[in-house]
CSV table of C-alpha atoms (C1' of nucleotides) in Angstrom, one decimal:
chain,number,residue,atom,x,y,z
A,1358,UNK,CA,-31.5,5.6,-31.0
A,1359,UNK,CA,-27.8,5.3,-31.5
A,1360,UNK,CA,-25.3,8.1,-31.1
A,1361,UNK,CA,-24.9,8.8,-34.8
A,1362,UNK,CA,-28.6,9.2,-35.4
A,1363,UNK,CA,-28.7,11.7,-32.5
A,1364,UNK,CA,-25.9,13.6,-33.9
A,1365,UNK,CA,-27.5,13.7,-37.3
A,1366,UNK,CA,-30.8,15.0,-35.9
A,1367,UNK,CA,-29.0,17.6,-33.9
A,1368,UNK,CA,-27.3,18.9,-37.1
A,1369,UNK,CA,-30.6,19.1,-38.9
A,1370,UNK,CA,-32.0,21.1,-36.1
A,1371,UNK,CA,-29.2,23.5,-36.4
A,1372,UNK,CA,-29.1,23.6,-40.2
A,1373,UNK,CA,-32.7,24.5,-40.6
A,1374,UNK,CA,-32.5,27.4,-38.1
A,1375,UNK,CA,-29.3,29.0,-39.3
A,1376,UNK,CA,-29.2,32.4,-37.6
A,1377,UNK,CA,-27.8,35.4,-39.5
A,1378,UNK,CA,-24.5,35.4,-37.7
A,1379,UNK,CA,-23.7,31.7,-38.4
A,1380,UNK,CA,-24.8,32.2,-42.0
A,1381,UNK,CA,-22.5,35.2,-42.3
A,1382,UNK,CA,-19.5,33.3,-40.8
A,1383,UNK,CA,-20.0,30.3,-43.0
A,1384,UNK,CA,-20.5,32.2,-46.2
A,1385,UNK,CA,-17.5,34.4,-45.5
A,1386,UNK,CA,-15.3,31.4,-44.8
A,1387,UNK,CA,-16.2,29.8,-48.1
A,1388,UNK,CA,-15.9,33.1,-49.9
A,1389,UNK,CA,-12.3,33.2,-48.7
A,1390,UNK,CA,-11.7,29.9,-50.4
A,1391,UNK,CA,-13.6,30.7,-53.6
A,1392,UNK,CA,-10.9,32.7,-55.3
A,1393,UNK,CA,-8.1,31.0,-57.2
A,1394,UNK,CA,-5.5,33.5,-56.1
A,1395,UNK,CA,-6.3,33.1,-52.4
A,1396,UNK,CA,-6.4,29.3,-52.9
A,1397,UNK,CA,-2.9,29.4,-54.3
A,1398,UNK,CA,-1.6,31.7,-51.5
A,1399,UNK,CA,-3.1,29.4,-48.8
A,1400,UNK,CA,-1.8,26.3,-50.5
A,1401,UNK,CA,1.7,27.8,-50.6
A,1402,UNK,CA,1.4,28.7,-46.9
A,1403,UNK,CA,0.8,25.0,-46.2
A,1404,UNK,CA,4.5,24.5,-46.8
A,1405,UNK,CA,5.4,27.0,-44.1
A,1406,UNK,CA,5.7,30.8,-43.7
A,1407,UNK,CA,6.6,33.0,-46.6
A,1408,UNK,CA,7.2,36.7,-47.1
A,1409,UNK,CA,4.9,38.8,-49.3
A,1410,UNK,CA,7.5,39.1,-52.0
A,1411,UNK,CA,8.2,35.4,-51.9
A,1412,UNK,CA,4.6,34.7,-52.4
A,1413,UNK,CA,4.3,37.2,-55.2
A,1414,UNK,CA,7.3,35.8,-57.0
A,1415,UNK,CA,6.5,32.2,-56.5
A,1416,UNK,CA,3.0,32.5,-57.7
A,1417,UNK,CA,3.8,35.2,-60.3
A,1418,UNK,CA,1.4,37.8,-58.9
A,1419,UNK,CA,1.9,41.5,-58.3
A,1420,UNK,CA,3.1,42.6,-54.8
A,1421,UNK,CA,0.0,44.8,-54.5
A,1422,UNK,CA,-2.4,42.0,-55.3
A,1423,UNK,CA,-0.8,39.6,-52.8
A,1424,UNK,CA,-0.9,42.3,-50.1
A,1425,UNK,CA,-4.6,43.0,-50.7
A,1426,UNK,CA,-5.4,39.3,-50.6
A,1427,UNK,CA,-3.3,38.8,-47.4
A,1428,UNK,CA,-5.2,41.6,-45.8
A,1429,UNK,CA,-8.5,39.9,-46.7
A,1430,UNK,CA,-7.2,36.6,-45.2
A,1431,UNK,CA,-5.8,38.4,-42.2
A,1432,UNK,CA,-9.2,40.0,-41.5
A,1433,UNK,CA,-10.8,36.6,-41.4
A,1434,UNK,CA,-7.9,35.4,-39.2
A,1435,UNK,CA,-7.0,32.7,-41.7
A,1436,UNK,CA,-3.4,33.9,-41.7
A,1437,UNK,CA,-1.0,35.7,-39.3
A,1438,UNK,CA,2.4,37.2,-39.7
A,1439,UNK,CA,5.6,37.9,-37.9
A,1440,UNK,CA,7.9,40.7,-38.6
A,1441,UNK,CA,11.7,40.4,-39.3
A,1442,UNK,CA,13.1,43.8,-40.1
A,1443,UNK,CA,11.1,45.1,-43.1
A,1444,UNK,CA,10.0,41.7,-44.1
A,1445,UNK,CA,6.7,40.2,-43.0
A,1446,UNK,CA,6.5,36.4,-42.9
A,1447,UNK,CA,2.9,35.2,-43.3
A,1448,UNK,CA,1.7,31.8,-42.2
A,1449,UNK,CA,-1.6,29.9,-41.7
A,1450,UNK,CA,-3.7,30.7,-38.6
A,1451,UNK,CA,-6.8,28.5,-38.9
A,1452,UNK,CA,-6.4,24.7,-39.0
A,1453,UNK,CA,-10.0,24.1,-39.5
A,1454,UNK,CA,-10.3,26.2,-42.6
A,1455,UNK,CA,-7.1,24.9,-44.0
A,1456,UNK,CA,-8.5,21.4,-43.5
A,1457,UNK,CA,-11.5,22.3,-45.5
A,1458,UNK,CA,-9.2,23.5,-48.3
A,1459,UNK,CA,-7.1,20.4,-48.2
A,1460,UNK,CA,-10.1,18.1,-48.4
A,1461,UNK,CA,-11.5,20.0,-51.4
A,1462,UNK,CA,-8.1,19.9,-53.2
A,1463,UNK,CA,-7.6,16.2,-52.5
A,1464,UNK,CA,-11.1,15.4,-53.7
A,1465,UNK,CA,-10.7,17.5,-56.9
A,1466,UNK,CA,-7.3,15.9,-57.7
A,1467,UNK,CA,-8.6,12.4,-57.2
A,1468,UNK,CA,-11.6,12.8,-59.5
B,1061,UNK,CA,9.3,8.0,-42.5
B,1062,UNK,CA,5.8,7.2,-41.2
B,1063,UNK,CA,2.7,7.1,-43.3
B,1064,UNK,CA,1.3,10.4,-42.1
B,1065,UNK,CA,4.5,12.2,-43.0
B,1066,UNK,CA,4.4,10.7,-46.5
B,1067,UNK,CA,0.8,11.8,-46.9
B,1068,UNK,CA,1.6,15.3,-45.8
B,1069,UNK,CA,4.5,15.6,-48.3
B,1070,UNK,CA,2.3,14.2,-51.1
B,1071,UNK,CA,-0.3,16.9,-50.3
B,1072,UNK,CA,2.3,19.7,-50.3
B,1073,UNK,CA,3.6,18.4,-53.7
B,1074,UNK,CA,0.1,18.7,-55.1
B,1075,UNK,CA,-0.8,22.0,-53.4
B,1076,UNK,CA,2.2,23.8,-54.8
B,1077,UNK,CA,1.5,22.7,-58.3
B,1078,UNK,CA,-2.2,23.2,-58.6
B,1079,UNK,CA,-3.1,23.0,-62.2
B,1080,UNK,CA,-5.7,25.3,-63.8
B,1081,UNK,CA,-8.4,22.7,-63.8
B,1082,UNK,CA,-8.0,21.7,-60.1
B,1083,UNK,CA,-7.9,25.4,-59.2
B,1084,UNK,CA,-11.1,26.0,-61.1
B,1085,UNK,CA,-13.0,23.0,-59.6
B,1086,UNK,CA,-12.0,23.9,-56.1
B,1087,UNK,CA,-12.8,27.6,-56.4
B,1088,UNK,CA,-16.2,26.8,-58.0
B,1089,UNK,CA,-17.0,24.4,-55.3
B,1090,UNK,CA,-16.3,26.9,-52.6
B,1091,UNK,CA,-18.1,29.6,-54.5
B,1092,UNK,CA,-21.2,27.5,-54.5
B,1093,UNK,CA,-21.0,27.5,-50.7
B,1094,UNK,CA,-20.2,31.2,-50.3
B,1095,UNK,CA,-23.7,32.6,-50.7
B,1096,UNK,CA,-26.1,32.7,-47.8
B,1097,UNK,CA,-29.1,31.8,-50.0
B,1098,UNK,CA,-27.4,28.7,-51.4
B,1099,UNK,CA,-26.2,27.7,-48.0
B,1100,UNK,CA,-29.8,27.9,-46.7
B,1101,UNK,CA,-31.1,25.9,-49.7
B,1102,UNK,CA,-28.5,23.2,-49.3
B,1103,UNK,CA,-29.0,23.0,-45.5
B,1104,UNK,CA,-32.7,22.5,-46.1
B,1105,UNK,CA,-32.0,19.7,-48.5
B,1106,UNK,CA,-30.0,18.0,-45.7
B,1107,UNK,CA,-33.4,17.0,-44.4
B,1108,UNK,CA,-34.5,15.4,-47.6
B,1109,UNK,CA,-36.0,16.3,-50.9
B,1110,UNK,CA,-38.1,19.4,-51.4
B,1111,UNK,CA,-40.0,21.0,-54.3
B,1112,UNK,CA,-39.0,24.5,-55.6
B,1113,UNK,CA,-42.1,26.1,-54.1
B,1114,UNK,CA,-41.5,24.4,-50.8
B,1115,UNK,CA,-38.0,25.7,-50.7
B,1116,UNK,CA,-39.1,29.2,-51.6
B,1117,UNK,CA,-41.9,29.3,-49.0
B,1118,UNK,CA,-39.8,27.7,-46.2
B,1119,UNK,CA,-36.9,30.1,-46.7
B,1120,UNK,CA,-39.0,33.1,-47.7
B,1121,UNK,CA,-37.4,33.5,-51.1
B,1122,UNK,CA,-38.9,34.2,-54.5
B,1123,UNK,CA,-39.6,31.3,-56.8
B,1124,UNK,CA,-37.4,32.8,-59.4
B,1125,UNK,CA,-34.5,33.3,-57.1
B,1126,UNK,CA,-34.7,29.7,-55.9
B,1127,UNK,CA,-34.9,28.4,-59.4
B,1128,UNK,CA,-31.9,30.4,-60.5
B,1129,UNK,CA,-29.9,29.1,-57.5
B,1130,UNK,CA,-31.0,25.5,-58.1
B,1131,UNK,CA,-29.8,25.8,-61.7
B,1132,UNK,CA,-26.4,27.0,-60.4
B,1133,UNK,CA,-26.2,24.1,-57.9
B,1134,UNK,CA,-27.4,21.6,-60.6
B,1135,UNK,CA,-24.7,22.7,-63.0
B,1136,UNK,CA,-22.1,21.9,-60.4
B,1137,UNK,CA,-23.9,18.6,-59.7
B,1138,UNK,CA,-24.4,19.5,-56.1
B,1139,UNK,CA,-28.2,18.8,-56.4
B,1140,UNK,CA,-30.4,16.6,-58.5
B,1141,UNK,CA,-34.2,16.3,-59.0
B,1142,UNK,CA,-36.9,13.9,-59.7
B,1143,UNK,CA,-40.2,14.9,-61.4
B,1144,UNK,CA,-43.6,14.1,-60.1
B,1145,UNK,CA,-46.2,15.7,-62.4
B,1146,UNK,CA,-45.4,19.4,-62.7
B,1147,UNK,CA,-43.5,19.3,-59.4
B,1148,UNK,CA,-39.7,18.9,-59.3
B,1149,UNK,CA,-38.3,17.5,-56.1
B,1150,UNK,CA,-34.7,18.6,-55.5
B,1151,UNK,CA,-32.2,16.7,-53.3
B,1152,UNK,CA,-28.5,16.6,-52.5
B,1153,UNK,CA,-26.2,15.0,-55.1
B,1154,UNK,CA,-22.7,15.4,-53.6
B,1155,UNK,CA,-21.9,13.9,-50.3
B,1156,UNK,CA,-18.4,15.3,-50.2
B,1157,UNK,CA,-19.4,18.9,-50.7
B,1158,UNK,CA,-22.3,18.5,-48.3
B,1159,UNK,CA,-19.8,17.3,-45.7
B,1160,UNK,CA,-17.7,20.4,-46.2
B,1161,UNK,CA,-20.8,22.5,-45.6
B,1162,UNK,CA,-21.7,20.5,-42.5
B,1163,UNK,CA,-18.2,20.8,-41.0
B,1164,UNK,CA,-18.2,24.6,-41.6
B,1165,UNK,CA,-21.6,25.0,-40.0
B,1166,UNK,CA,-20.8,22.9,-37.0
B,1167,UNK,CA,-17.5,24.8,-36.5
B,1168,UNK,CA,-19.2,28.2,-36.8
B,1169,UNK,CA,-22.0,27.2,-34.4
B,1170,UNK,CA,-19.6,25.9,-31.8
B,1171,UNK,CA,-17.5,29.0,-31.7
C,794,DT,C1',-57.6,21.6,-77.0
C,795,DG,C1',-57.6,24.9,-73.4
C,796,DT,C1',-56.6,26.1,-68.7
C,797,DA,C1',-54.1,25.8,-64.4
C,798,DA,C1',-50.1,24.9,-61.7
C,799,DA,C1',-45.2,24.5,-61.2
C,800,DT,C1',-40.9,25.7,-62.8
C,801,DA,C1',-37.4,27.8,-66.0
C,802,DT,C1',-35.5,31.5,-68.4
C,803,DG,C1',-33.8,36.0,-70.2
C,804,DA,C1',-33.0,40.8,-69.5
C,805,DT,C1',-32.0,44.3,-66.3
C,806,DT,C1',-30.0,46.3,-62.4
C,807,DA,C1',-27.6,47.0,-58.3
C,808,DT,C1',-23.8,45.5,-55.7
C,809,DA,C1',-19.5,43.0,-54.8
C,810,DT,C1',-15.0,41.8,-56.0
C,811,DA,C1',-10.1,41.3,-58.0
C,812,DT,C1',-6.6,43.7,-60.1
C,813,DT,C1',-3.8,47.6,-61.3
C,814,DC,C1',-1.5,51.8,-60.7
C,815,DA,C1',0.4,55.3,-58.1
C,816,DT,C1',1.8,56.4,-53.7
C,817,DA,C1',2.2,56.1,-48.7
C,818,DT,C1',4.1,54.0,-44.6
C,819,DA,C1',7.4,51.5,-41.9
C,820,DT,C1',11.9,49.6,-40.9
C,821,DT,C1',16.9,49.3,-41.4
C,822,DC,C1',21.3,51.0,-41.7
C,823,DA,C1',25.0,54.0,-43.3
D,251,DT,C1',18.8,62.2,-41.1
D,252,DG,C1',18.4,60.2,-45.6
D,253,DA,C1',18.4,56.4,-48.8
D,254,DA,C1',16.9,51.7,-49.7
D,255,DT,C1',13.8,47.9,-49.1
D,256,DA,C1',9.5,45.7,-48.0
D,257,DT,C1',4.9,46.2,-47.5
D,258,DA,C1',0.3,48.6,-47.2
D,259,DT,C1',-3.2,51.5,-49.0
D,260,DG,C1',-6.6,54.1,-51.7
D,261,DA,C1',-8.8,55.1,-56.0
D,262,DA,C1',-10.2,53.5,-60.3
D,263,DT,C1',-11.8,50.0,-63.4
D,264,DA,C1',-13.5,45.9,-65.2
D,265,DT,C1',-15.9,41.9,-64.3
D,266,DA,C1',-18.9,38.8,-61.7
D,267,DT,C1',-23.0,38.0,-59.2
D,268,DA,C1',-27.7,37.9,-56.9
D,269,DA,C1',-32.2,39.4,-57.0
D,270,DT,C1',-36.2,41.0,-59.5
D,271,DC,C1',-39.6,41.3,-63.1
D,272,DA,C1',-41.9,39.7,-66.9
D,273,DT,C1',-42.6,35.9,-69.6
D,274,DA,C1',-41.9,31.3,-71.5
D,275,DT,C1',-42.1,26.3,-71.0
D,276,DT,C1',-43.7,22.0,-69.3
D,277,DT,C1',-47.1,18.8,-67.4
D,278,DA,C1',-51.6,17.3,-66.0
D,279,DC,C1',-56.2,17.1,-66.7
D,280,DA,C1',-61.0,18.4,-67.6
DNA sequence: TGTAAATATGATTATATATTCATATATTCA
DNA sequence: TGAATATATGAATATATAATCATATTTACA
């Protein structure tokens, strides 16, 4: 049996016995990416850090809405921030999840 | 400028001007993967085709619930089926999305 | 044709979620 | 300390969603 086959079987073993915790993590991760507003925010953060107001203005969203969504993304550790005076600059904090998003966008655009 | 840099810039260009349709497709795709029941169903289908009743029994779900979720997945063309008498055998129909799911599961399991 | 088996469907309900509005908090600086 | 700016928060509301229940539909076959 070659390496790829072994890897495939190992995955199936895992996939068919998904424990509660894994199921929760995976579903939460995808839930974070299932809302158009959050997708737009994360996509914007692909280009580097941005303040809350910058995000709101750039994407034409209310300050409150952006702040709520950033809290959501922060809780899942998908974004982080640094403070500069009264301004908070948010940026990506999870390469793996950002890769999932990038893949989905590229796939959607090219089809 | 090397090829990777070009690719990165091209992505940023796209990500910052996500049109309504792309945004809709991407969010719908992730929404499909954001529910524990659907994740379990899709994971089971990784191991090959299964009838509605097989899925319901294996995952300890009601027939109706499974049928409803399969319709959801079918509408997004993530699954397909073949008929054999009164039995419908469902199977995966979107390698790209299944890959996103596999990546997320593997990442969650190994962390 | 009539019955059984497998699946689909529609209505209902309970829960989750995104946004808005008003207001609170935190930081800077005069 | 007090005003100004940036951001966070909580309550309320409207909408979306998953599961359930009862029933309809489809197919096979005696």
